[in-house]
PDB file of C-alpha atoms in Angstrom:
ATOM      1  CA  LYS A 195       0.000   0.000   0.000  1.00 88.00           C
ATOM      2  CA  GLN A 196       1.356   3.392  -1.019  1.00 92.00           C
ATOM      3  CA  GLU A 197       2.057   5.772   1.859  1.00 94.00           C
ATOM      4  CA  VAL A 198       3.004   9.429   1.519  1.00 96.00           C
ATOM      5  CA  THR A 199       4.749  11.407   4.246  1.00 97.00           C
ATOM      6  CA  GLN A 200       5.333  15.140   4.370  1.00 97.00           C
ATOM      7  CA  ILE A 201       7.902  16.885   6.514  1.00 94.00           C
ATOM      8  CA  PRO A 202       7.651  19.256   8.270  1.00 93.00           C
ATOM      9  CA  ALA A 203       4.021  19.270   9.367  1.00 94.00           C
ATOM     10  CA  ALA A 204       4.213  23.026   9.927  1.00 96.00           C
ATOM     11  CA  LEU A 205       6.658  25.732   8.983  1.00 96.00           C
ATOM     12  CA  SER A 206       6.857  29.417   9.896  1.00 97.00           C
ATOM     13  CA  VAL A 207       9.270  31.713   8.068  1.00 96.00           C
ATOM     14  CA  PRO A 208       9.758  35.455   7.603  1.00 97.00           C
ATOM     15  CA  GLU A 209       8.937  36.984   4.259  1.00 97.00           C
ATOM     16  CA  GLY A 210      11.689  36.715   1.649  1.00 97.00           C
ATOM     17  CA  GLU A 211      13.143  33.400   2.766  1.00 96.00           C
ATOM     18  CA  ASN A 212      13.669  30.502   0.394  1.00 97.00           C
ATOM     19  CA  LEU A 213      12.185  27.286   1.733  1.00 95.00           C
ATOM     20  CA  VAL A 214      11.909  23.586   0.975  1.00 96.00           C
ATOM     21  CA  LEU A 215       9.008  21.258   1.651  1.00 97.00           C
ATOM     22  CA  ASN A 216       9.645  17.535   1.638  1.00 97.00           C
ATOM     23  CA  CYS A 217       7.559  14.591   0.483  1.00 98.00           C
ATOM     24  CA  SER A 218       8.396  10.892   0.547  1.00 98.00           C
ATOM     25  CA  PHE A 219       6.503   7.874  -0.754  1.00 97.00           C
ATOM     26  CA  THR A 220       6.972   4.170  -0.133  1.00 96.00           C
ATOM     27  CA  ASP A 221       6.286   2.633  -3.564  1.00 92.00           C
ATOM     28  CA  SER A 222       8.350   4.000  -6.435  1.00 91.00           C
ATOM     29  CA  ALA A 223       5.979   2.601  -9.096  1.00 90.00           C
ATOM     30  CA  ILE A 224       4.139   5.861  -9.710  1.00 90.00           C
ATOM     31  CA  TYR A 225       2.675   7.583 -12.760  1.00 88.00           C
ATOM     32  CA  ASN A 226       3.135  11.075 -11.421  1.00 90.00           C
ATOM     33  CA  LEU A 227       3.476  13.235  -8.337  1.00 94.00           C
ATOM     34  CA  GLN A 228       1.519  16.408  -7.773  1.00 94.00           C
ATOM     35  CA  TRP A 229       1.829  19.318  -5.411  1.00 96.00           C
ATOM     36  CA  PHE A 230      -1.347  21.114  -4.375  1.00 96.00           C
ATOM     37  CA  ARG A 231      -2.083  24.225  -2.391  1.00 96.00           C
ATOM     38  CA  GLN A 232      -5.069  24.448  -0.057  1.00 95.00           C
ATOM     39  CA  ASP A 233      -6.199  27.671   1.590  1.00 94.00           C
ATOM     40  CA  PRO A 234      -8.262  27.434   4.808  1.00 90.00           C
ATOM     41  CA  GLY A 235     -11.802  26.310   4.087  1.00 86.00           C
ATOM     42  CA  LYS A 236     -11.117  26.039   0.371  1.00 89.00           C
ATOM     43  CA  GLY A 237     -10.534  23.376  -2.244  1.00 90.00           C
ATOM     44  CA  LEU A 238      -7.283  22.149  -3.748  1.00 93.00           C
ATOM     45  CA  THR A 239      -5.352  24.027  -6.407  1.00 91.00           C
ATOM     46  CA  SER A 240      -2.832  22.102  -8.460  1.00 91.00           C
ATOM     47  CA  LEU A 241       0.590  23.758  -8.413  1.00 94.00           C
ATOM     48  CA  LEU A 242       2.889  21.365 -10.233  1.00 94.00           C
ATOM     49  CA  LEU A 243       2.651  17.905 -11.727  1.00 92.00           C
ATOM     50  CA  ILE A 244       5.770  15.837 -12.346  1.00 93.00           C
ATOM     51  CA  GLN A 245       5.477  12.798 -14.586  1.00 90.00           C
ATOM     52  CA  SER A 246       7.394   9.712 -13.476  1.00 89.00           C
ATOM     53  CA  SER A 247       9.881  10.194 -16.335  1.00 89.00           C
ATOM     54  CA  GLN A 248      10.658  13.773 -15.337  1.00 92.00           C
ATOM     55  CA  ARG A 249      13.076  15.084 -12.738  1.00 95.00           C
ATOM     56  CA  GLU A 250      11.605  18.521 -12.072  1.00 94.00           C
ATOM     57  CA  GLN A 251       8.991  21.085 -12.963  1.00 94.00           C
ATOM     58  CA  THR A 252       9.024  24.837 -12.500  1.00 96.00           C
ATOM     59  CA  SER A 253       6.288  27.440 -12.289  1.00 94.00           C
ATOM     60  CA  GLY A 254       7.270  30.962 -11.340  1.00 96.00           C
ATOM     61  CA  ARG A 255       8.846  30.907  -7.880  1.00 97.00           C
ATOM     62  CA  LEU A 256       8.018  27.231  -7.422  1.00 97.00           C
ATOM     63  CA  ASN A 257      10.268  24.333  -8.345  1.00 97.00           C
ATOM     64  CA  ALA A 258       9.418  20.712  -7.670  1.00 97.00           C
ATOM     65  CA  SER A 259      11.862  17.852  -8.036  1.00 97.00           C
ATOM     66  CA  LEU A 260      11.284  14.129  -8.160  1.00 97.00           C
ATOM     67  CA  ASP A 261      13.673  11.285  -7.339  1.00 96.00           C
ATOM     68  CA  LYS A 262      11.505   8.279  -8.044  1.00 92.00           C
ATOM     69  CA  SER A 263      14.112   5.676  -7.154  1.00 92.00           C
ATOM     70  CA  SER A 264      14.524   7.051  -3.641  1.00 95.00           C
ATOM     71  CA  GLY A 265      10.832   7.888  -3.245  1.00 96.00           C
ATOM     72  CA  ARG A 266      11.331  11.580  -2.627  1.00 97.00           C
ATOM     73  CA  SER A 267      10.112  14.921  -3.889  1.00 98.00           C
ATOM     74  CA  THR A 268      10.820  18.463  -2.795  1.00 97.00           C
ATOM     75  CA  LEU A 269       8.929  21.683  -3.388  1.00 97.00           C
ATOM     76  CA  TYR A 270      11.187  24.724  -3.387  1.00 97.00           C
ATOM     77  CA  ILE A 271       9.601  28.140  -2.891  1.00 97.00           C
ATOM     78  CA  ALA A 272      11.829  31.092  -3.670  1.00 97.00           C
ATOM     79  CA  ALA A 273      11.498  34.497  -2.042  1.00 97.00           C
ATOM     80  CA  SER A 274       8.465  33.556   0.027  1.00 97.00           C
ATOM     81  CA  GLN A 275       5.577  36.021   0.425  1.00 97.00           C
ATOM     82  CA  PRO A 276       2.719  36.264   2.952  1.00 97.00           C
ATOM     83  CA  GLY A 277       0.378  35.219   0.147  1.00 96.00           C
ATOM     84  CA  ASP A 278       2.167  31.868   0.052  1.00 97.00           C
ATOM     85  CA  SER A 279       0.695  31.023   3.459  1.00 97.00           C
ATOM     86  CA  ALA A 280      -1.395  27.888   2.978  1.00 97.00           C
ATOM     87  CA  THR A 281      -1.249  24.130   3.393  1.00 97.00           C
ATOM     88  CA  TYR A 282       0.792  22.350   0.745  1.00 98.00           C
ATOM     89  CA  LEU A 283      -0.186  18.802  -0.144  1.00 97.00           C
ATOM     90  CA  CYS A 284       1.853  16.195  -1.954  1.00 97.00           C
ATOM     91  CA  ALA A 285       0.044  13.379  -3.765  1.00 95.00           C
ATOM     92  CA  VAL A 286       1.132  10.440  -5.905  1.00 94.00           C
ATOM     93  CA  GLU A 287      -0.782   8.631  -8.621  1.00 90.00           C
ATOM     94  CA  SER A 288       0.147   4.963  -8.701  1.00 84.00           C
ATOM     95  CA  SER A 289      -3.091   3.222  -9.610  1.00 78.00           C
ATOM     96  CA  GLY A 290      -3.428   4.149 -13.261  1.00 74.00           C
ATOM     97  CA  TYR A 291      -6.992   5.256 -12.583  1.00 77.00           C
ATOM     98  CA  SER A 292      -6.269   8.898 -11.724  1.00 76.00           C
ATOM     99  CA  THR A 293      -6.666   8.254  -8.020  1.00 83.00           C
ATOM    100  CA  LEU A 294      -4.287   9.947  -5.631  1.00 90.00           C
ATOM    101  CA  THR A 295      -2.634   9.024  -2.357  1.00 94.00           C
ATOM    102  CA  PHE A 296      -2.079  12.160  -0.321  1.00 96.00           C
ATOM    103  CA  GLY A 297       0.315  13.184   2.389  1.00 97.00           C
ATOM    104  CA  LYS A 298      -1.088  15.018   5.401  1.00 96.00           C
ATOM    105  CA  GLY A 299       0.347  18.309   4.261  1.00 96.00           C
ATOM    106  CA  THR A 300       2.713  21.026   5.416  1.00 97.00           C
ATOM    107  CA  MET A 301       1.080  24.131   6.891  1.00 96.00           C
ATOM    108  CA  LEU A 302       3.148  27.145   5.841  1.00 97.00           C
ATOM    109  CA  LEU A 303       2.979  30.563   7.465  1.00 97.00           C
ATOM    110  CA  VAL A 304       4.963  33.410   5.931  1.00 97.00           C
ATOM    111  CA  SER A 305       5.036  36.457   8.179  1.00 97.00           C
ATOM    112  CA  PRO A 306       5.565  40.009   6.889  1.00 95.00           C
TER     113      PRO A 306
ATOM    114  CA  ASN B 140     -16.077  26.047 -18.302  1.00 73.00           C
ATOM    115  CA  ALA B 141     -17.367  25.860 -14.737  1.00 77.00           C
ATOM    116  CA  GLY B 142     -14.888  23.066 -13.984  1.00 91.00           C
ATOM    117  CA  VAL B 143     -15.908  20.762 -11.131  1.00 95.00           C
ATOM    118  CA  THR B 144     -18.957  21.853  -9.162  1.00 96.00           C
ATOM    119  CA  GLN B 145     -20.274  20.412  -5.902  1.00 97.00           C
ATOM    120  CA  THR B 146     -23.562  20.915  -4.105  1.00 97.00           C
ATOM    121  CA  PRO B 147     -24.440  21.592  -1.382  1.00 97.00           C
ATOM    122  CA  LYS B 148     -21.583  23.578   0.118  1.00 96.00           C
ATOM    123  CA  PHE B 149     -22.644  22.765   3.646  1.00 97.00           C
ATOM    124  CA  GLN B 150     -25.093  20.263   5.122  1.00 96.00           C
ATOM    125  CA  VAL B 151     -26.182  19.214   8.596  1.00 97.00           C
ATOM    126  CA  LEU B 152     -27.707  15.764   9.001  1.00 96.00           C
ATOM    127  CA  LYS B 153     -29.045  13.745  11.877  1.00 97.00           C
ATOM    128  CA  THR B 154     -27.747  10.244  12.494  1.00 97.00           C
ATOM    129  CA  GLY B 155     -29.564   7.772  10.274  1.00 97.00           C
ATOM    130  CA  GLN B 156     -30.612  10.248   7.615  1.00 97.00           C
ATOM    131  CA  SER B 157     -29.628   9.721   4.007  1.00 96.00           C
ATOM    132  CA  MET B 158     -28.487  12.267   1.461  1.00 96.00           C
ATOM    133  CA  THR B 159     -26.722  12.659  -1.866  1.00 97.00           C
ATOM    134  CA  LEU B 160     -23.722  14.874  -2.477  1.00 98.00           C
ATOM    135  CA  GLN B 161     -23.721  16.108  -6.044  1.00 98.00           C
ATOM    136  CA  CYS B 162     -20.683  16.451  -8.277  1.00 98.00           C
ATOM    137  CA  ALA B 163     -20.610  17.581 -11.887  1.00 97.00           C
ATOM    138  CA  GLN B 164     -17.905  18.460 -14.381  1.00 96.00           C
ATOM    139  CA  ASP B 165     -18.165  20.065 -17.810  1.00 94.00           C
ATOM    140  CA  MET B 166     -14.719  19.148 -19.135  1.00 91.00           C
ATOM    141  CA  ASN B 167     -15.721  15.781 -20.610  1.00 90.00           C
ATOM    142  CA  HIS B 168     -13.373  14.002 -18.234  1.00 91.00           C
ATOM    143  CA  GLU B 169     -13.587  10.235 -18.064  1.00 90.00           C
ATOM    144  CA  TYR B 170     -12.127   9.802 -14.594  1.00 91.00           C
ATOM    145  CA  MET B 171     -13.886  11.055 -11.469  1.00 94.00           C
ATOM    146  CA  SER B 172     -13.351  10.373  -7.781  1.00 95.00           C
ATOM    147  CA  TRP B 173     -14.528  11.251  -4.279  1.00 97.00           C
ATOM    148  CA  TYR B 174     -12.255  11.999  -1.322  1.00 97.00           C
ATOM    149  CA  ARG B 175     -12.920  12.875   2.276  1.00 97.00           C
ATOM    150  CA  GLN B 176     -10.646  15.123   4.294  1.00 96.00           C
ATOM    151  CA  ASP B 177     -10.370  14.773   8.043  1.00 94.00           C
ATOM    152  CA  PRO B 178      -8.039  16.551  10.483  1.00 87.00           C
ATOM    153  CA  GLY B 179      -4.890  14.528  11.015  1.00 83.00           C
ATOM    154  CA  MET B 180      -5.867  11.996   8.334  1.00 85.00           C
ATOM    155  CA  GLY B 181      -5.371  13.909   5.123  1.00 87.00           C
ATOM    156  CA  LEU B 182      -7.468  13.169   2.039  1.00 94.00           C
ATOM    157  CA  ARG B 183      -8.613   9.595   1.540  1.00 96.00           C
ATOM    158  CA  LEU B 184     -10.215   8.048  -1.523  1.00 95.00           C
ATOM    159  CA  ILE B 185     -13.813   6.862  -1.106  1.00 97.00           C
ATOM    160  CA  HIS B 186     -14.907   5.746  -4.591  1.00 96.00           C
ATOM    161  CA  TYR B 187     -13.820   6.391  -8.128  1.00 95.00           C
ATOM    162  CA  SER B 188     -15.027   5.941 -11.691  1.00 94.00           C
ATOM    163  CA  VAL B 189     -13.134   5.487 -14.956  1.00 90.00           C
ATOM    164  CA  GLY B 190     -16.145   6.148 -17.140  1.00 90.00           C
ATOM    165  CA  ALA B 191     -19.918   6.067 -17.336  1.00 91.00           C
ATOM    166  CA  GLY B 192     -21.248   2.847 -15.849  1.00 93.00           C
ATOM    167  CA  ILE B 193     -17.941   1.912 -14.189  1.00 93.00           C
ATOM    168  CA  THR B 194     -17.213   2.511 -10.493  1.00 95.00           C
ATOM    169  CA  ASP B 195     -14.889   0.997  -7.929  1.00 94.00           C
ATOM    170  CA  GLN B 196     -14.060   1.295  -4.242  1.00 95.00           C
ATOM    171  CA  GLY B 197     -11.264   3.306  -2.766  1.00 93.00           C
ATOM    172  CA  GLU B 198      -9.664   3.213   0.663  1.00 92.00           C
ATOM    173  CA  VAL B 199     -12.736   4.095   2.767  1.00 95.00           C
ATOM    174  CA  PRO B 200     -15.900   3.029   0.881  1.00 96.00           C
ATOM    175  CA  ASN B 201     -18.066   1.772   3.761  1.00 95.00           C
ATOM    176  CA  GLY B 202     -21.300   3.701   4.219  1.00 95.00           C
ATOM    177  CA  TYR B 203     -21.166   5.300   0.776  1.00 97.00           C
ATOM    178  CA  ASN B 204     -22.626   4.399  -2.619  1.00 97.00           C
ATOM    179  CA  VAL B 205     -21.873   5.850  -6.036  1.00 97.00           C
ATOM    180  CA  SER B 206     -23.153   5.512  -9.568  1.00 95.00           C
ATOM    181  CA  ARG B 207     -22.053   7.023 -12.868  1.00 96.00           C
ATOM    182  CA  SER B 208     -24.885   7.154 -15.375  1.00 96.00           C
ATOM    183  CA  THR B 209     -23.386  10.037 -17.374  1.00 95.00           C
ATOM    184  CA  THR B 210     -19.868  11.315 -18.036  1.00 94.00           C
ATOM    185  CA  GLU B 211     -20.718  14.623 -16.356  1.00 96.00           C
ATOM    186  CA  ASP B 212     -22.178  13.522 -13.007  1.00 97.00           C
ATOM    187  CA  PHE B 213     -20.829  11.415 -10.145  1.00 98.00           C
ATOM    188  CA  PRO B 214     -23.102  11.613  -7.070  1.00 98.00           C
ATOM    189  CA  LEU B 215     -22.081  10.234  -3.679  1.00 98.00           C
ATOM    190  CA  ARG B 216     -24.835   8.763  -1.526  1.00 98.00           C
ATOM    191  CA  LEU B 217     -24.761   8.388   2.231  1.00 96.00           C
ATOM    192  CA  LEU B 218     -27.177   5.600   3.021  1.00 91.00           C
ATOM    193  CA  SER B 219     -27.530   6.096   6.791  1.00 96.00           C
ATOM    194  CA  ALA B 220     -25.412   8.950   8.069  1.00 96.00           C
ATOM    195  CA  ALA B 221     -23.194   8.428  11.116  1.00 97.00           C
ATOM    196  CA  PRO B 222     -21.200  10.983  13.159  1.00 97.00           C
ATOM    197  CA  SER B 223     -18.019   9.347  11.819  1.00 96.00           C
ATOM    198  CA  GLN B 224     -18.983  10.643   8.378  1.00 97.00           C
ATOM    199  CA  THR B 225     -18.614  14.243   9.529  1.00 97.00           C
ATOM    200  CA  SER B 226     -15.977  15.496   7.118  1.00 97.00           C
ATOM    201  CA  VAL B 227     -15.219  17.663   4.127  1.00 97.00           C
ATOM    202  CA  TYR B 228     -15.907  15.872   0.861  1.00 98.00           C
ATOM    203  CA  PHE B 229     -14.082  16.680  -2.365  1.00 97.00           C
ATOM    204  CA  CYS B 230     -14.915  15.539  -5.851  1.00 97.00           C
ATOM    205  CA  ALA B 231     -12.203  15.448  -8.523  1.00 94.00           C
ATOM    206  CA  SER B 232     -12.036  14.777 -12.240  1.00 93.00           C
ATOM    207  CA  SER B 233      -9.272  14.034 -14.705  1.00 89.00           C
ATOM    208  CA  PRO B 234      -8.906  13.310 -18.416  1.00 84.00           C
ATOM    209  CA  GLY B 235      -7.097  10.147 -17.346  1.00 73.00           C
ATOM    210  CA  LEU B 236      -4.540   8.540 -19.563  1.00 65.00           C
ATOM    211  CA  ALA B 237      -3.292  10.450 -22.603  1.00 57.00           C
ATOM    212  CA  GLY B 238      -1.018   7.858 -24.118  1.00 53.00           C
ATOM    213  CA  ALA B 239       1.111   6.795 -21.154  1.00 51.00           C
ATOM    214  CA  ILE B 240       0.699  10.123 -19.398  1.00 60.00           C
ATOM    215  CA  GLN B 241      -1.686  10.589 -16.494  1.00 63.00           C
ATOM    216  CA  GLU B 242      -3.115  14.082 -16.602  1.00 70.00           C
ATOM    217  CA  THR B 243      -3.635  16.346 -13.621  1.00 78.00           C
ATOM    218  CA  GLN B 244      -6.723  16.255 -11.465  1.00 84.00           C
ATOM    219  CA  TYR B 245      -9.181  19.095 -10.948  1.00 90.00           C
ATOM    220  CA  PHE B 246     -10.908  19.419  -7.600  1.00 93.00           C
ATOM    221  CA  GLY B 247     -14.265  20.876  -6.682  1.00 94.00           C
ATOM    222  CA  PRO B 248     -14.701  23.389  -3.824  1.00 94.00           C
ATOM    223  CA  GLY B 249     -15.871  20.746  -1.358  1.00 96.00           C
ATOM    224  CA  THR B 250     -18.956  19.947   0.707  1.00 97.00           C
ATOM    225  CA  ARG B 251     -18.792  20.315   4.476  1.00 97.00           C
ATOM    226  CA  LEU B 252     -20.946  17.689   6.168  1.00 97.00           C
ATOM    227  CA  LEU B 253     -21.851  17.639   9.851  1.00 97.00           C
ATOM    228  CA  VAL B 254     -23.667  14.588  11.207  1.00 97.00           C
ATOM    229  CA  LEU B 255     -25.212  15.034  14.635  1.00 96.00           C
TER     230      LEU B 255
END
């Protein structure tokens, strides 16, 4: 059974810092890995999707890497802003049926 | 496109009552799924569908039924609500496989359910 772990569970940083969120998964046979953002009381917004054949994806200040063999992914956020405050969720697709196994998330607070 | 829509946004039920959570998508996606989100547990898969007429169970299917009569709609039915079903429910859709590539998933805004 696939299990996804995210470290740290919570993170508080001052504005402007670069930061890294970590995700690990137990079964390396995945189709893709996705990072989502969830604001309090809201739904999930897809940030980045990395296919199993890819090593990284970038979108603006966000960069996600994937090391499938070691079962790890990182989400790098450059020059953090208060608007980045949210919960970040990592999820892997390993079923082939577009179903995701989620980590419990990292709650990020960026203070001005 | 409206994307993935869910109704209602919030619902209060008494133990033993039944209800249907609605989910619809207008992107002609084949794959749809239901998740529940609980504090400390993350999101867990309840049921999923790979096309009209085809459904299967996820990690936590007990107490829930689904059907998929059209590509657009994927309702989730609670047969006899229990306090343990108090949660936030998310519906998601995806184009599914495009060659060997799994496409991203799109999530609805969620339904908050409180069972007393």
